[in-house]
């Protein structure tokens, strides 16, 4: 098999692990691929590099391909998601000032209950609540809007969601430009280490199975390059499988700490991978089951219904036609391409590619595509809401 | 930390240029650059004979707020700077500003630059901050901005003309039916009324249509 070189963009975050591990642990080589990894300084530049053909695939925020399909961002070729790289892995945090008020009002910082945490946050805010998220089209923004509007905080008068790049989050919270934030690791832990903020919730407490990052490609690339794209999907899938093992979790932190990737202390990366997070500078530790998922419960499958949820949320906020947005969104989550690539390798997947999002209140055993039983993990929203994409 | 620098139109002193210069407001540019030396380089590269008002924003935590306050025509930011995503939010169609963005790049990145400029998103200044490189791309970005502005203005004008025509046609129809006159007579009557009252013809027509709608 001739080795093919693929250029892959990523933003230095813990959830870039599958593409980094695919290259570093030999999963790419096993598929005859050599991945050249390019760190991008911002999401817009990662998106443009992919859209304008400088890289073949990229680690990308799951709502970006959807927003582009809705004509809301970017000027180059549209993108599509051929795999989901991770579920969850984000944190919500607040400034020290808000944390003090919340503590004063008796909030326990249990790092679990999104309803009480959200109510306590709203009560501790005077004036509009300013929340920093990494990008206008991000799962961070979607989770924040979903969470706080479900608790009765109407936007935009009382909720200002503002773009703050992850690396600038500690500065922004320290300077009082924002009251709270939702960000991917290791940047939440960085805020804690800087002593300017306190963690309030894991993103998973808002939606237990939120598709966080995807493996994105230019529209049409996967079909034009069926062999290479299938190999890439499989290499990244194997990396995700390894990352959800005990060994993977402990080894990946050292690997990703290297300067070519995250360039920070492995100890900070380990917090997210182990699910043991230090939530305040006094050193309080909270353990979160499935803080971030790379594999278990069919993480990698880009469910059409996940895209539809994202599309319907963005449409509602930007005044677009909901039915059209759902259709356009579902079309860019390529469960068909993902399924074809993995089926060739004998990998088993759920039989469907769309479902009612939020319906699984607990891990549930289902019959898989090939017949045996497989487990789908809990995907509940904090308020018990469900989303029917309308095309099941 | 922030400082603003007004680049006074140096060519503005010569009489024949004055008239033109007065018509055009100085182009307001925000330069996002925490490093004072680099900021100085950029300012020097821009300070030519052109009418610019340059604001350097060094503190990126307050960037969004500052840009909304300054309302610049252009924002210059290093391509390698993470605050590009902040600018991205501000330049979204639904955002508070509708501005082109020019981005500095320190290395040759020709493929992306050309593609991005063609897409009309933004201008990528390639290969360092030399004046020879910065000026043409900046000029291109400004030209595109002015063109977009003119196209938007023309589009608005065309739309208004179409709406005017529609309302005048309706008013003529009302007059023809009510007074049993021809189309030309109806138009003359509307025009005369407008002249007598010192109002625009479409205004008179709109008033008539509104009145007719109210009366039933």
mmCIF file of C-alpha atoms in Angstrom, chain A residues 41-49 52 54 72-76 133-137 161-168 171-172 175 177 318, chain B residues 59-65 79-89 92-94 103 109-113 115-117 119 121-122 124:
data_model
loop_
_atom_site.group_PDB
_atom_site.id
_atom_site.type_symbol
_atom_site.label_atom_id
_atom_site.label_comp_id
_atom_site.label_asym_id
_atom_site.label_seq_id
_atom_site.Cartn_x
_atom_site.Cartn_y
_atom_site.Cartn_z
ATOM 1 C CA UNK A 41 -4.426 29.933 15.710
ATOM 2 C CA UNK A 42 -8.197 30.434 15.451
ATOM 3 C CA UNK A 43 -11.328 28.610 14.318
ATOM 4 C CA UNK A 44 -11.830 31.040 11.455
ATOM 5 C CA UNK A 45 -8.369 30.312 10.109
ATOM 6 C CA UNK A 46 -8.815 26.534 10.520
ATOM 7 C CA UNK A 47 -12.091 26.810 8.628
ATOM 8 C CA UNK A 48 -10.571 28.948 5.849
ATOM 9 C CA UNK A 49 -7.545 26.664 5.499
ATOM 10 C CA UNK A 52 -9.760 27.044 0.531
ATOM 11 C CA UNK A 54 -4.792 24.238 2.254
ATOM 12 C CA UNK A 72 -24.074 32.194 7.842
ATOM 13 C CA UNK A 73 -20.296 32.062 7.860
ATOM 14 C CA UNK A 74 -17.287 31.617 5.666
ATOM 15 C CA UNK A 75 -16.862 32.379 1.992
ATOM 16 C CA UNK A 76 -15.162 29.322 0.539
ATOM 17 C CA UNK A 133 -17.661 31.244 24.104
ATOM 18 C CA UNK A 134 -14.875 30.386 21.625
ATOM 19 C CA UNK A 135 -16.794 31.012 18.417
ATOM 20 C CA UNK A 136 -20.233 32.290 17.328
ATOM 21 C CA UNK A 137 -21.003 28.853 15.864
ATOM 22 C CA UNK A 161 -22.963 35.591 24.399
ATOM 23 C CA UNK A 162 -19.650 36.923 23.198
ATOM 24 C CA UNK A 163 -16.789 35.369 21.252
ATOM 25 C CA UNK A 164 -13.598 35.059 23.292
ATOM 26 C CA UNK A 165 -10.810 32.843 21.917
ATOM 27 C CA UNK A 166 -9.970 30.053 24.406
ATOM 28 C CA UNK A 167 -6.432 31.278 25.005
ATOM 29 C CA UNK A 168 -7.769 34.750 25.867
ATOM 30 C CA UNK A 171 -7.592 37.487 30.449
ATOM 31 C CA UNK A 172 -11.194 38.283 29.597
ATOM 32 C CA UNK A 175 -10.375 41.865 33.280
ATOM 33 C CA UNK A 177 -15.053 41.730 30.327
ATOM 34 C CA UNK A 318 -31.160 33.941 13.409
ATOM 35 C CA UNK B 59 -5.462 44.770 24.954
ATOM 36 C CA UNK B 60 -7.345 41.957 23.282
ATOM 37 C CA UNK B 61 -9.621 41.257 26.238
ATOM 38 C CA UNK B 62 -11.493 44.497 25.522
ATOM 39 C CA UNK B 63 -11.191 44.243 21.737
ATOM 40 C CA UNK B 64 -14.851 43.609 20.912
ATOM 41 C CA UNK B 65 -16.022 46.508 23.059
ATOM 42 C CA UNK B 79 -3.549 36.005 10.845
ATOM 43 C CA UNK B 80 -1.760 34.108 13.589
ATOM 44 C CA UNK B 81 -3.635 36.032 16.282
ATOM 45 C CA UNK B 82 -6.398 34.126 18.069
ATOM 46 C CA UNK B 83 -8.461 37.317 18.320
ATOM 47 C CA UNK B 84 -9.336 36.826 14.670
ATOM 48 C CA UNK B 85 -12.371 34.887 15.929
ATOM 49 C CA UNK B 86 -13.552 37.985 17.796
ATOM 50 C CA UNK B 87 -13.425 39.985 14.559
ATOM 51 C CA UNK B 88 -15.204 37.129 12.817
ATOM 52 C CA UNK B 89 -18.131 37.529 15.197
ATOM 53 C CA UNK B 92 -21.031 38.377 10.726
ATOM 54 C CA UNK B 93 -23.957 39.622 8.700
ATOM 55 C CA UNK B 94 -26.071 39.518 11.848
ATOM 56 C CA UNK B 103 -5.311 40.283 8.028
ATOM 57 C CA UNK B 109 0.712 32.222 2.128
ATOM 58 C CA UNK B 110 -0.253 33.061 -1.401
ATOM 59 C CA UNK B 111 -2.838 30.369 -2.043
ATOM 60 C CA UNK B 112 -5.039 31.316 0.841
ATOM 61 C CA UNK B 113 -4.602 35.065 0.296
ATOM 62 C CA UNK B 115 -8.635 32.683 -2.588
ATOM 63 C CA UNK B 116 -9.756 34.694 0.408
ATOM 64 C CA UNK B 117 -9.593 38.008 -1.424
ATOM 65 C CA UNK B 119 -14.172 35.358 -1.924
ATOM 66 C CA UNK B 121 -14.126 37.993 2.852
ATOM 67 C CA UNK B 122 -11.034 39.711 3.829
ATOM 68 C CA UNK B 124 -4.611 38.829 3.604
#
